[in-house]
Amino acid sequence: MSAFTMPSLGADMDEGVLREWLVGPGDQVRRGDVVAIVETDKAAIEVECFESGTVGQLLVPPGTRVPVGTPLAEIEHGREPAGSGRKDTRKPGTRARPAGPEPGKAPAGRAADAVDSPARPAPEPSGEAACAGSGPLVRHLAQLRGVDLTAVSGTGPGGRITRADVEHAPSPRAPRVRATPYARRLAHDLRVDLTAVRGTGEGGAVRGVDVRTAAQGADVRAGGQADAAARPAESRRDSEQRTPPAAPAEEHPGRRTDTMRRAIAELMSRSKREIPHYYLATTIDLTAGQTWLRRINRGRPPADRLVPAALLMKAAALAAREVPALNGYWRDEGFVPGTEINVGVAVSLRHGGLLAPVIHRADTLAPETLMAHLKDLVERARRGRLRGSETTGATLTVTNLGEQGVESVFGVIHPPQVALVGFGAVVERPWARNGMLGVCPVVTVTLAADHRATDGAVGARYLTAVDRLLQRPEEL
C-alpha cells in the first residue's frame, strides 16, 4: 500500500485545495488516470495518479487546503483474491475486479462493474469491455453528460474510451448543471432545483450564494404555503455548519484572480531579486518561413493550417538542444541541465493572470503536432482543465505576444529555470539582402537569461541558432 499525496504543481506551490474526488474507495486506477481536481493559487488542475492499484481510504475530504506532500488517499497494490469476501464498496462505472465469483449479485444498474471474468455472465460483453477500458476522468465526464459508456465505441489504444469519445457521444439527457460541491450539498439541504438556478461563478457555475438566493426567493413566492413552512431555518444553519473550510472563497468571485496575482507577484519578485538577468535581442528575416508556410498550407482547411508560432516554438526547442546551457535549472548553487527539452508556454487567462503549461519533449515533435499541442493546451488552460503533468517539468519558457501586436517582449525568468525566450509580432520592414533593399517579414526574438548559469556569448549562440533554423523551415 502506498499514499497518494498532494503533488507539487509548480515551483511556487506550497499548498493546494482538494476540490473534488473523481474516484472512490474500491475504484481501480492505472498510472496516468486523473483521480482528483486540485486548486492552486493559479488554477484548478486535474491530478493524475502515479501508481496503479485500487483506491483505498480517502484521507482528505473535498474543500480542504493541505500542504504539498500531505497524503490524500491510500492506493492498494496487487489484485484482491477472488474469495476474499471483502464487501463491494465500488461506485457504478468502476473497473475494480469483483470480490466474489457469484453471478447475478450485482444490481441491474451496475453492468459497468463487470470485468472479463468467466464467473460472471455478461449479456453485453462489448459494453462491459468499453467501461473497463475507461479511466476515472472519462467515467466522471460520462456521468456529468449523462452518457452510457456501454453504448460508446472507444477509439483509443485497445478500444479504450477517451475523453473525445464521450464528448462526441449523444447524450440521452441534458448535462448536469455545473456547480460547486458545496452548492450541490446546500441545494439538497434547502430543496432547491439546481437546473432553475442562475450561476454567477466562473463559466456560469452555481455557487453557494446562488443557492441561498434562490431558496430565499422561493420562500417569498411561496408565502405561507405548507411546503415553505416545512423547511425550517435549522436546516439552513445545519448546512452552513457543514460548509468545508475552503467554501467561503466561493462568496468572492474576484478572490481567485487576486490570489493568482499575489502568487505571480511573489514568484516574479523572487526572480528579479535572486536571478541576475541579462537580455539579448535579434531581428530575424522570416521570408523563408512564410514562403514554406504558404506552400504547405495550400489546400488545407483553415483549422489545419500552420501559423508562424509553430515554427518559432520548434526553432526555440531545437536551438536549446544545440545550446544546452540554457535548458535546465539553477539549484543548490549550481546549474542542473535538463534531461529533456520541455517548453513552458506563457498563456494569458481571460479573467486575468498567467499560466505556463508544458509541452514535453518539444524538440522531437513535428510542427503540425506542436501546433495541435499548443492549441489544446491554450484552450484547456483557459477553461481550467489542465492536468498536473502539464504544469510541471518545464526546462525553458517561451512567451509570444505577437498576436497582441507587440514587436518585442523582454520577460522575467521563471525560477528555477535559467532562460526565457520571447517572440514579437511578424511585421514587414525594409530589409537588405545581398545588397538589395526590399520589404520582408521579420520577427524580433529576445532572450532573458540567468547570468549565474551563462554569459552573453552563450545567449548570442542561442539566438544565432534560432535564426539559422528559421532559414531552413523544411528541416524543422
Protein backbone atom coordinates (compact mmCIF):
# COMPACT_ATOMS: atom_id res chain seq x y z
CA MET A 1 0.00 0.00 0.00
CA SER A 2 1.22 3.49 -0.80
CA ALA A 3 -0.05 7.02 -0.28
CA PHE A 4 -1.33 9.33 -2.98
CA THR A 5 -0.10 12.74 -1.83
CA MET A 6 -0.81 16.37 -2.66
CA PRO A 7 1.52 16.93 -5.63
CA SER A 8 3.66 19.98 -6.29
CA LEU A 9 2.10 21.57 -9.37
CA GLY A 10 4.72 24.27 -9.77
CA ALA A 11 7.93 25.53 -8.26
CA ASP A 12 5.97 28.20 -6.37
CA MET A 13 3.29 25.87 -4.92
CA ASP A 14 3.36 25.20 -1.18
CA GLU A 15 -0.24 24.06 -0.64
CA GLY A 16 -3.44 23.38 -2.55
CA VAL A 17 -7.18 22.83 -2.10
CA LEU A 18 -8.61 19.41 -2.90
CA ARG A 19 -11.74 20.48 -4.77
CA GLU A 20 -13.19 17.17 -5.96
CA TRP A 21 -12.55 13.44 -5.97
CA LEU A 22 -13.16 11.67 -9.29
CA VAL A 23 -12.74 8.22 -7.73
CA GLY A 24 -13.98 6.46 -4.62
CA PRO A 25 -12.86 3.61 -2.37
CA GLY A 26 -12.60 0.38 -4.32
CA ASP A 27 -12.05 2.02 -7.72
CA GLN A 28 -9.22 0.53 -9.72
CA VAL A 29 -6.85 3.10 -11.23
CA ARG A 30 -3.91 2.95 -13.58
CA ARG A 31 -0.86 5.16 -13.77
CA GLY A 32 -1.83 8.40 -15.52
CA ASP A 33 -5.55 8.25 -14.66
CA VAL A 34 -6.99 11.55 -13.42
CA VAL A 35 -8.30 10.97 -9.90
CA ALA A 36 -8.89 14.41 -8.36
CA ILE A 37 -9.23 18.14 -9.00
CA VAL A 38 -6.80 20.32 -7.05
CA GLU A 39 -7.00 24.10 -6.94
CA THR A 40 -3.76 26.04 -6.70
CA ASP A 41 -3.33 29.78 -6.36
CA LYS A 42 -3.46 29.99 -10.17
CA ALA A 43 -5.91 27.37 -11.48
CA ALA A 44 -7.87 24.18 -10.94
CA ILE A 45 -5.70 21.25 -12.09
CA GLU A 46 -6.64 17.66 -12.95
CA VAL A 47 -4.28 15.50 -10.91
CA GLU A 48 -3.16 12.10 -12.14
CA CYS A 49 -2.34 9.00 -10.12
CA PHE A 50 1.31 7.96 -10.42
CA GLU A 51 0.74 4.33 -9.44
CA SER A 52 -1.62 1.55 -10.46
CA GLY A 53 -3.79 -0.20 -7.93
CA THR A 54 -7.08 0.06 -6.07
CA VAL A 55 -8.19 3.18 -4.22
CA GLY A 56 -8.38 2.53 -0.50
CA GLN A 57 -9.42 5.13 2.06
CA LEU A 58 -9.86 8.77 1.02
CA LEU A 59 -7.99 10.66 3.72
CA VAL A 60 -8.88 14.26 2.82
CA PRO A 61 -12.43 15.49 2.11
CA PRO A 62 -13.17 17.94 -0.74
CA GLY A 63 -12.74 21.60 0.16
CA THR A 64 -9.70 21.04 2.38
CA ARG A 65 -6.49 23.04 1.97
CA VAL A 66 -3.40 20.96 2.71
CA PRO A 67 0.38 21.38 2.22
CA VAL A 68 2.25 19.73 -0.63
CA GLY A 69 3.16 16.15 0.31
CA THR A 70 0.13 15.55 2.53
CA PRO A 71 -1.36 12.04 1.98
CA LEU A 72 -4.73 12.39 0.24
CA ALA A 73 -5.66 8.74 -0.28
CA GLU A 74 -4.35 5.21 0.03
CA ILE A 75 -3.53 3.15 -3.05
CA GLU A 76 -3.61 -0.62 -2.53
CA HIS A 77 -1.38 -2.69 -4.80
CA GLY A 78 -2.00 -6.15 -6.18
CA ARG A 79 -5.23 -7.87 -7.04
CA GLU A 80 -7.69 -8.87 -4.38
CA PRO A 81 -8.22 -12.64 -4.12
CA ALA A 82 -11.48 -13.76 -5.68
CA GLY A 83 -12.72 -15.38 -2.48
CA SER A 84 -11.63 -12.75 -0.02
CA GLY A 85 -15.20 -11.90 0.86
CA ARG A 86 -14.47 -8.18 1.01
CA LYS A 87 -17.58 -6.06 0.78
CA ASP A 88 -18.01 -4.39 -2.60
CA THR A 89 -17.99 -0.64 -1.98
CA ARG A 90 -17.38 0.46 -5.53
CA LYS A 91 -19.45 3.09 -7.26
CA PRO A 92 -21.12 2.45 -10.64
CA GLY A 93 -18.77 2.61 -13.58
CA THR A 94 -15.56 1.45 -11.85
CA ARG A 95 -13.20 -1.19 -13.14
CA ALA A 96 -12.21 -2.95 -9.93
CA ARG A 97 -12.40 -6.79 -10.04
CA PRO A 98 -15.41 -8.11 -8.05
CA ALA A 99 -14.69 -9.75 -4.69
CA GLY A 100 -16.60 -12.96 -5.43
CA PRO A 101 -17.46 -15.03 -8.48
CA GLU A 102 -21.18 -15.25 -7.69
CA PRO A 103 -23.22 -14.24 -10.72
CA GLY A 104 -26.39 -12.26 -10.51
CA LYS A 105 -25.47 -10.38 -7.32
CA ALA A 106 -24.86 -7.02 -8.97
CA PRO A 107 -27.81 -4.60 -9.23
CA ALA A 108 -29.31 -4.11 -12.65
CA GLY A 109 -27.85 -0.60 -12.99
CA ARG A 110 -24.28 -1.76 -12.41
CA ALA A 111 -23.49 -3.71 -15.54
CA ALA A 112 -20.47 -1.46 -15.92
CA ASP A 113 -18.89 -3.12 -12.87
CA ALA A 114 -18.43 -6.38 -14.73
CA VAL A 115 -14.98 -7.34 -15.96
CA ASP A 116 -13.61 -10.10 -18.13
CA SER A 117 -14.36 -12.89 -15.66
CA PRO A 118 -15.79 -16.28 -16.67
CA ALA A 119 -17.60 -16.49 -13.32
CA ARG A 120 -19.93 -13.59 -14.15
CA PRO A 121 -22.09 -13.82 -17.24
CA ALA A 122 -22.44 -10.62 -19.19
CA PRO A 123 -25.33 -10.00 -21.60
CA GLU A 124 -23.38 -7.21 -23.33
CA PRO A 125 -19.66 -8.03 -23.18
CA SER A 126 -18.71 -5.30 -25.60
CA GLY A 127 -20.25 -2.64 -23.39
CA GLU A 128 -18.58 -4.02 -20.28
CA ALA A 129 -15.25 -4.07 -22.02
CA ALA A 130 -15.77 -0.46 -23.04
CA CYS A 131 -16.39 0.56 -19.43
CA ALA A 132 -13.39 -1.41 -18.26
CA GLY A 133 -11.30 0.47 -20.78
CA SER A 134 -12.09 3.93 -19.46
CA GLY A 135 -10.27 5.97 -16.84
CA PRO A 136 -11.81 7.75 -13.83
CA LEU A 137 -11.86 11.11 -15.64
CA VAL A 138 -13.72 9.59 -18.61
CA ARG A 139 -16.26 7.93 -16.32
CA HIS A 140 -16.73 11.18 -14.40
CA LEU A 141 -17.25 13.12 -17.63
CA ALA A 142 -19.73 10.49 -18.84
CA GLN A 143 -21.67 10.84 -15.59
CA LEU A 144 -21.79 14.63 -15.96
CA ARG A 145 -23.04 14.39 -19.55
CA GLY A 146 -25.40 11.52 -18.92
CA VAL A 147 -23.59 9.29 -21.41
CA ASP A 148 -23.96 5.50 -21.19
CA LEU A 149 -20.42 4.14 -21.60
CA THR A 150 -21.76 0.74 -22.65
CA ALA A 151 -23.05 2.40 -25.83
CA VAL A 152 -19.78 4.20 -26.64
CA SER A 153 -17.18 2.77 -29.02
CA GLY A 154 -13.65 3.56 -27.84
CA THR A 155 -11.16 4.97 -30.33
CA GLY A 156 -8.13 4.83 -28.03
CA PRO A 157 -5.45 2.12 -27.93
CA GLY A 158 -7.01 -1.29 -27.49
CA GLY A 159 -10.51 0.16 -27.79
CA ARG A 160 -10.05 2.36 -24.70
CA ILE A 161 -12.69 5.09 -24.37
CA THR A 162 -11.19 8.57 -24.50
CA ARG A 163 -12.49 11.98 -23.44
CA ALA A 164 -13.15 12.83 -27.10
CA ASP A 165 -15.36 9.72 -27.44
CA VAL A 166 -17.52 10.87 -24.52
CA GLU A 167 -17.66 14.49 -25.72
CA HIS A 168 -18.89 13.39 -29.15
CA ALA A 169 -21.33 10.78 -27.85
CA PRO A 170 -25.05 11.68 -27.98
CA SER A 171 -26.41 12.43 -24.52
CA PRO A 172 -29.78 10.88 -23.57
CA ARG A 173 -30.43 13.68 -21.12
CA ALA A 174 -29.29 17.23 -20.51
CA PRO A 175 -25.79 17.63 -19.00
CA ARG A 176 -25.60 18.00 -15.25
CA VAL A 177 -25.67 21.57 -14.01
CA ARG A 178 -22.21 22.97 -13.37
CA ALA A 179 -21.98 23.71 -9.66
CA THR A 180 -19.51 23.59 -6.81
CA PRO A 181 -19.68 20.60 -4.42
CA TYR A 182 -20.79 22.92 -1.61
CA ALA A 183 -23.57 24.37 -3.78
CA ARG A 184 -24.86 20.85 -4.50
CA ARG A 185 -24.94 19.91 -0.83
CA LEU A 186 -26.66 23.20 0.05
CA ALA A 187 -29.21 22.74 -2.74
CA HIS A 188 -30.03 19.29 -1.40
CA ASP A 189 -30.47 20.60 2.15
CA LEU A 190 -32.59 23.56 1.04
CA ARG A 191 -34.55 21.57 -1.57
CA VAL A 192 -33.51 23.86 -4.40
CA ASP A 193 -33.60 22.64 -8.01
CA LEU A 194 -30.16 23.48 -9.45
CA THR A 195 -31.49 23.49 -13.01
CA ALA A 196 -33.55 26.56 -12.14
CA VAL A 197 -30.66 28.46 -10.52
CA ARG A 198 -28.67 31.04 -12.49
CA GLY A 199 -24.98 30.63 -11.67
CA THR A 200 -22.73 33.64 -11.09
CA GLY A 201 -19.46 31.73 -10.76
CA GLU A 202 -16.74 31.23 -13.34
CA GLY A 203 -18.20 29.87 -16.56
CA GLY A 204 -21.74 30.15 -15.17
CA ALA A 205 -21.11 27.71 -12.32
CA VAL A 206 -23.66 27.72 -9.49
CA ARG A 207 -22.17 28.82 -6.15
CA GLY A 208 -23.42 28.57 -2.60
CA VAL A 209 -24.63 32.19 -2.59
CA ASP A 210 -26.71 31.48 -5.73
CA VAL A 211 -28.46 28.59 -4.00
CA ARG A 212 -29.23 30.71 -0.92
CA THR A 213 -30.62 33.48 -3.12
CA ALA A 214 -32.83 31.02 -4.98
CA ALA A 215 -34.04 29.49 -1.70
CA GLN A 216 -34.94 32.92 -0.29
CA GLY A 217 -36.78 33.81 -3.49
CA ALA A 218 -38.74 30.56 -3.31
CA ASP A 219 -39.74 31.32 0.29
CA VAL A 220 -41.05 34.75 -0.68
CA ARG A 221 -43.03 33.37 -3.63
CA ALA A 222 -44.44 30.53 -1.60
CA GLY A 223 -45.63 32.90 1.13
CA GLY A 224 -47.39 30.90 3.77
CA GLN A 225 -47.76 27.70 1.79
CA ALA A 226 -47.14 24.46 3.61
CA ASP A 227 -44.10 23.44 1.63
CA ALA A 228 -42.29 26.66 2.59
CA ALA A 229 -43.29 26.27 6.24
CA ALA A 230 -42.00 22.71 6.25
CA ARG A 231 -38.49 23.91 5.57
CA PRO A 232 -37.23 25.09 8.99
CA ALA A 233 -34.47 27.59 9.44
CA GLU A 234 -32.47 24.97 11.34
CA SER A 235 -31.73 23.11 8.08
CA ARG A 236 -30.03 26.20 6.73
CA ARG A 237 -27.96 26.58 9.88
CA ASP A 238 -27.01 22.89 9.75
CA SER A 239 -25.94 23.18 6.13
CA GLU A 240 -23.83 26.23 6.93
CA GLN A 241 -22.13 24.30 9.74
CA ARG A 242 -21.21 21.58 7.23
CA THR A 243 -19.51 24.08 4.96
CA PRO A 244 -15.99 22.83 4.09
CA PRO A 245 -13.05 25.03 5.14
CA ALA A 246 -12.41 26.35 1.62
CA ALA A 247 -16.05 27.11 0.81
CA PRO A 248 -16.07 30.79 1.88
CA ALA A 249 -13.85 31.53 -1.12
CA GLU A 250 -16.92 30.92 -3.29
CA GLU A 251 -18.54 34.03 -1.95
CA HIS A 252 -15.94 36.29 -3.56
CA PRO A 253 -15.78 35.94 -7.38
CA GLY A 254 -12.63 38.07 -7.61
CA ARG A 255 -10.72 36.23 -4.90
CA ARG A 256 -9.16 33.64 -7.24
CA THR A 257 -7.85 36.39 -9.53
CA ASP A 258 -6.45 38.28 -6.52
CA THR A 259 -4.81 35.10 -5.23
CA MET A 260 -3.27 34.43 -8.63
CA ARG A 261 -1.90 37.96 -8.84
CA ARG A 262 -0.32 37.58 -5.41
CA ALA A 263 1.25 34.28 -6.45
CA ILE A 264 2.61 35.83 -9.65
CA ALA A 265 3.87 38.86 -7.76
CA GLU A 266 5.70 36.68 -5.24
CA LEU A 267 7.30 34.49 -7.91
CA MET A 268 8.34 37.35 -10.18
CA SER A 269 9.69 39.37 -7.25
CA ARG A 270 11.73 36.38 -6.18
CA SER A 271 13.02 36.01 -9.76
CA LYS A 272 14.17 39.63 -10.06
CA ARG A 273 15.58 39.57 -6.53
CA GLU A 274 17.57 36.34 -6.84
CA ILE A 275 18.36 36.00 -10.56
CA PRO A 276 20.83 38.37 -12.24
CA HIS A 277 19.12 38.74 -15.61
CA TYR A 278 20.82 39.68 -18.84
CA TYR A 279 18.92 40.43 -22.03
CA LEU A 280 19.70 39.95 -25.73
CA ALA A 281 17.62 40.60 -28.85
CA THR A 282 17.87 40.00 -32.58
CA THR A 283 15.64 40.54 -35.60
CA ILE A 284 15.17 37.58 -37.94
CA ASP A 285 14.07 37.52 -41.58
CA LEU A 286 11.06 35.20 -41.92
CA THR A 287 10.78 35.23 -45.71
CA ALA A 288 11.81 31.58 -45.99
CA GLY A 289 9.45 30.56 -43.21
CA GLN A 290 6.47 32.44 -44.63
CA THR A 291 7.08 31.01 -48.10
CA TRP A 292 7.23 27.48 -46.69
CA LEU A 293 4.06 28.01 -44.67
CA ARG A 294 2.14 29.25 -47.72
CA ARG A 295 3.23 26.19 -49.68
CA ILE A 296 2.25 23.57 -47.09
CA ASN A 297 -0.97 25.36 -46.12
CA ARG A 298 -2.18 25.40 -49.70
CA GLY A 299 -5.26 23.20 -49.91
CA ARG A 300 -5.53 22.68 -46.16
CA PRO A 301 -8.71 23.67 -44.31
CA PRO A 302 -8.23 26.77 -42.11
CA ALA A 303 -8.36 24.73 -38.90
CA ASP A 304 -5.37 22.62 -40.00
CA ARG A 305 -3.13 25.41 -41.28
CA LEU A 306 0.14 26.13 -39.55
CA VAL A 307 0.94 29.59 -38.22
CA PRO A 308 4.37 31.16 -37.61
CA ALA A 309 4.09 30.44 -33.86
CA ALA A 310 4.60 26.72 -34.56
CA LEU A 311 7.84 27.36 -36.43
CA LEU A 312 9.10 29.80 -33.82
CA MET A 313 8.49 27.38 -30.96
CA LYS A 314 10.09 24.45 -32.80
CA ALA A 315 13.14 26.59 -33.60
CA ALA A 316 13.37 27.65 -29.93
CA ALA A 317 13.30 24.00 -28.82
CA LEU A 318 15.88 22.82 -31.36
CA ALA A 319 18.20 25.72 -30.52
CA ALA A 320 18.04 24.65 -26.86
CA ARG A 321 19.29 21.24 -27.97
CA GLU A 322 22.27 22.95 -29.62
CA VAL A 323 22.91 25.22 -26.62
CA PRO A 324 22.02 23.02 -23.62
CA ALA A 325 23.43 25.52 -21.12
CA LEU A 326 20.13 27.42 -21.38
CA ASN A 327 17.94 24.33 -20.91
CA GLY A 328 17.71 23.37 -17.25
CA TYR A 329 17.62 24.71 -13.72
CA TRP A 330 19.71 26.60 -11.18
CA ARG A 331 19.59 24.57 -7.97
CA ASP A 332 21.82 24.32 -4.90
CA GLU A 333 24.17 27.00 -6.21
CA GLY A 334 24.78 25.17 -9.48
CA PHE A 335 23.32 24.53 -12.93
CA VAL A 336 21.42 21.27 -13.46
CA PRO A 337 20.91 20.51 -17.18
CA GLY A 338 17.51 19.27 -18.26
CA THR A 339 17.30 15.66 -19.45
CA GLU A 340 14.60 16.68 -21.97
CA ILE A 341 13.60 19.87 -23.70
CA ASN A 342 10.23 20.69 -22.13
CA VAL A 343 8.91 24.06 -23.24
CA GLY A 344 6.63 26.05 -20.97
CA VAL A 345 4.21 28.28 -22.89
CA ALA A 346 3.03 31.52 -21.27
CA VAL A 347 -0.77 31.70 -21.60
CA SER A 348 -2.81 34.73 -20.58
CA LEU A 349 -6.17 33.92 -18.97
CA ARG A 350 -9.40 35.64 -19.94
CA HIS A 351 -10.12 36.88 -16.42
CA GLY A 352 -6.56 37.97 -15.80
CA GLY A 353 -3.48 36.13 -14.70
CA LEU A 354 -0.98 33.86 -16.35
CA LEU A 355 -0.24 30.14 -16.62
CA ALA A 356 2.65 28.31 -18.28
CA PRO A 357 1.56 24.79 -19.30
CA VAL A 358 4.30 22.50 -20.59
CA ILE A 359 4.86 20.77 -23.93
CA HIS A 360 7.15 17.87 -23.10
CA ARG A 361 9.97 16.90 -25.50
CA ALA A 362 9.03 19.74 -27.81
CA ASP A 363 12.21 19.29 -29.87
CA THR A 364 11.02 15.84 -31.02
CA LEU A 365 7.59 16.99 -32.25
CA ALA A 366 6.77 17.90 -35.84
CA PRO A 367 5.45 21.46 -36.36
CA GLU A 368 1.94 20.08 -37.03
CA THR A 369 1.96 18.09 -33.78
CA LEU A 370 3.44 21.01 -31.88
CA MET A 371 0.70 23.27 -33.22
CA ALA A 372 -2.02 20.83 -32.14
CA HIS A 373 -0.49 20.52 -28.66
CA LEU A 374 -0.25 24.30 -28.37
CA LYS A 375 -3.89 24.91 -29.34
CA ASP A 376 -5.09 22.19 -26.98
CA LEU A 377 -3.07 23.48 -24.04
CA VAL A 378 -4.14 27.09 -24.52
CA GLU A 379 -7.81 26.11 -24.74
CA ARG A 380 -7.73 23.88 -21.66
CA ALA A 381 -5.61 26.33 -19.67
CA ARG A 382 -8.27 29.00 -20.18
CA ARG A 383 -11.02 26.52 -19.26
CA GLY A 384 -9.18 25.40 -16.12
CA ARG A 385 -8.81 21.79 -17.30
CA LEU A 386 -5.04 21.26 -17.23
CA ARG A 387 -3.52 18.08 -15.87
CA GLY A 388 -0.86 18.02 -13.20
CA SER A 389 1.79 16.65 -15.59
CA GLU A 390 1.14 19.61 -17.89
CA THR A 391 2.03 22.18 -15.23
CA THR A 392 5.43 20.87 -14.14
CA GLY A 393 8.75 19.95 -15.67
CA ALA A 394 9.41 22.95 -17.94
CA THR A 395 13.12 23.45 -18.67
CA LEU A 396 12.67 26.59 -20.82
CA THR A 397 9.78 29.05 -21.15
CA VAL A 398 8.58 30.74 -24.34
CA THR A 399 6.32 33.79 -24.44
CA ASN A 400 4.75 35.12 -27.62
CA LEU A 401 2.88 38.42 -27.64
CA GLY A 402 2.81 38.74 -31.41
CA GLU A 403 -0.96 38.34 -31.60
CA GLN A 404 -1.25 41.39 -29.33
CA GLY A 405 0.75 43.47 -31.80
CA VAL A 406 3.83 43.73 -29.56
CA GLU A 407 7.05 43.75 -31.56
CA SER A 408 9.37 42.66 -28.73
CA VAL A 409 8.98 41.27 -25.23
CA PHE A 410 11.63 41.05 -22.50
CA GLY A 411 10.36 38.53 -19.99
CA VAL A 412 11.16 37.56 -16.43
CA ILE A 413 12.71 34.14 -15.89
CA HIS A 414 10.54 31.55 -14.15
CA PRO A 415 12.61 30.08 -11.27
CA PRO A 416 14.34 27.66 -11.14
CA GLN A 417 14.74 27.86 -14.93
CA VAL A 418 17.65 29.84 -16.35
CA ALA A 419 16.19 31.32 -19.55
CA LEU A 420 13.06 32.72 -21.18
CA VAL A 421 12.60 33.28 -24.93
CA GLY A 422 10.28 36.00 -26.25
CA PHE A 423 8.76 36.38 -29.71
CA GLY A 424 7.08 39.51 -31.03
CA ALA A 425 4.73 40.13 -33.93
CA VAL A 426 5.71 39.27 -37.50
CA VAL A 427 5.85 42.65 -39.24
CA GLU A 428 7.02 43.92 -42.61
CA ARG A 429 10.11 46.10 -42.53
CA PRO A 430 12.69 47.40 -45.01
CA TRP A 431 15.39 44.72 -45.19
CA ALA A 432 18.67 44.50 -47.09
CA ARG A 433 19.56 41.14 -48.63
CA ASN A 434 22.54 40.54 -50.94
CA GLY A 435 22.97 44.27 -51.35
CA MET A 436 19.34 44.79 -52.39
CA LEU A 437 16.79 46.66 -50.29
CA GLY A 438 13.30 45.27 -50.07
CA VAL A 439 10.36 44.76 -47.73
CA CYS A 440 10.46 41.49 -45.76
CA PRO A 441 8.51 39.85 -42.92
CA VAL A 442 10.66 39.95 -39.79
CA VAL A 443 10.28 38.98 -36.13
CA THR A 444 12.14 40.18 -33.05
CA VAL A 445 13.41 37.38 -30.83
CA THR A 446 14.57 38.17 -27.28
CA LEU A 447 16.34 36.16 -24.62
CA ALA A 448 16.31 36.70 -20.86
CA ALA A 449 18.98 34.51 -19.25
CA ASP A 450 20.46 33.86 -15.81
CA HIS A 451 23.97 35.32 -15.57
CA ARG A 452 24.85 32.79 -12.87
CA ALA A 453 24.47 29.95 -15.38
CA THR A 454 25.64 31.54 -18.66
CA ASP A 455 27.24 34.62 -20.15
CA GLY A 456 26.17 36.78 -23.06
CA ALA A 457 28.25 34.79 -25.54
CA VAL A 458 26.18 31.67 -24.81
CA GLY A 459 22.95 33.61 -25.25
CA ALA A 460 24.23 35.02 -28.55
CA ARG A 461 24.95 31.48 -29.81
CA TYR A 462 21.40 30.51 -28.94
CA LEU A 463 19.82 33.39 -30.87
CA THR A 464 22.11 32.69 -33.83
CA ALA A 465 20.93 29.06 -33.80
CA VAL A 466 17.28 30.18 -33.82
CA ASP A 467 17.99 32.43 -36.82
CA ARG A 468 19.76 29.66 -38.74
CA LEU A 469 16.98 27.14 -38.08
CA LEU A 470 14.26 29.53 -39.27
CA GLN A 471 16.08 30.00 -42.57
CA ARG A 472 15.58 26.27 -43.28
CA PRO A 473 11.99 25.66 -42.17
CA GLU A 474 11.67 22.45 -44.18
CA GLU A 475 14.18 20.84 -41.79
CA LEU A 476 12.15 21.68 -38.70
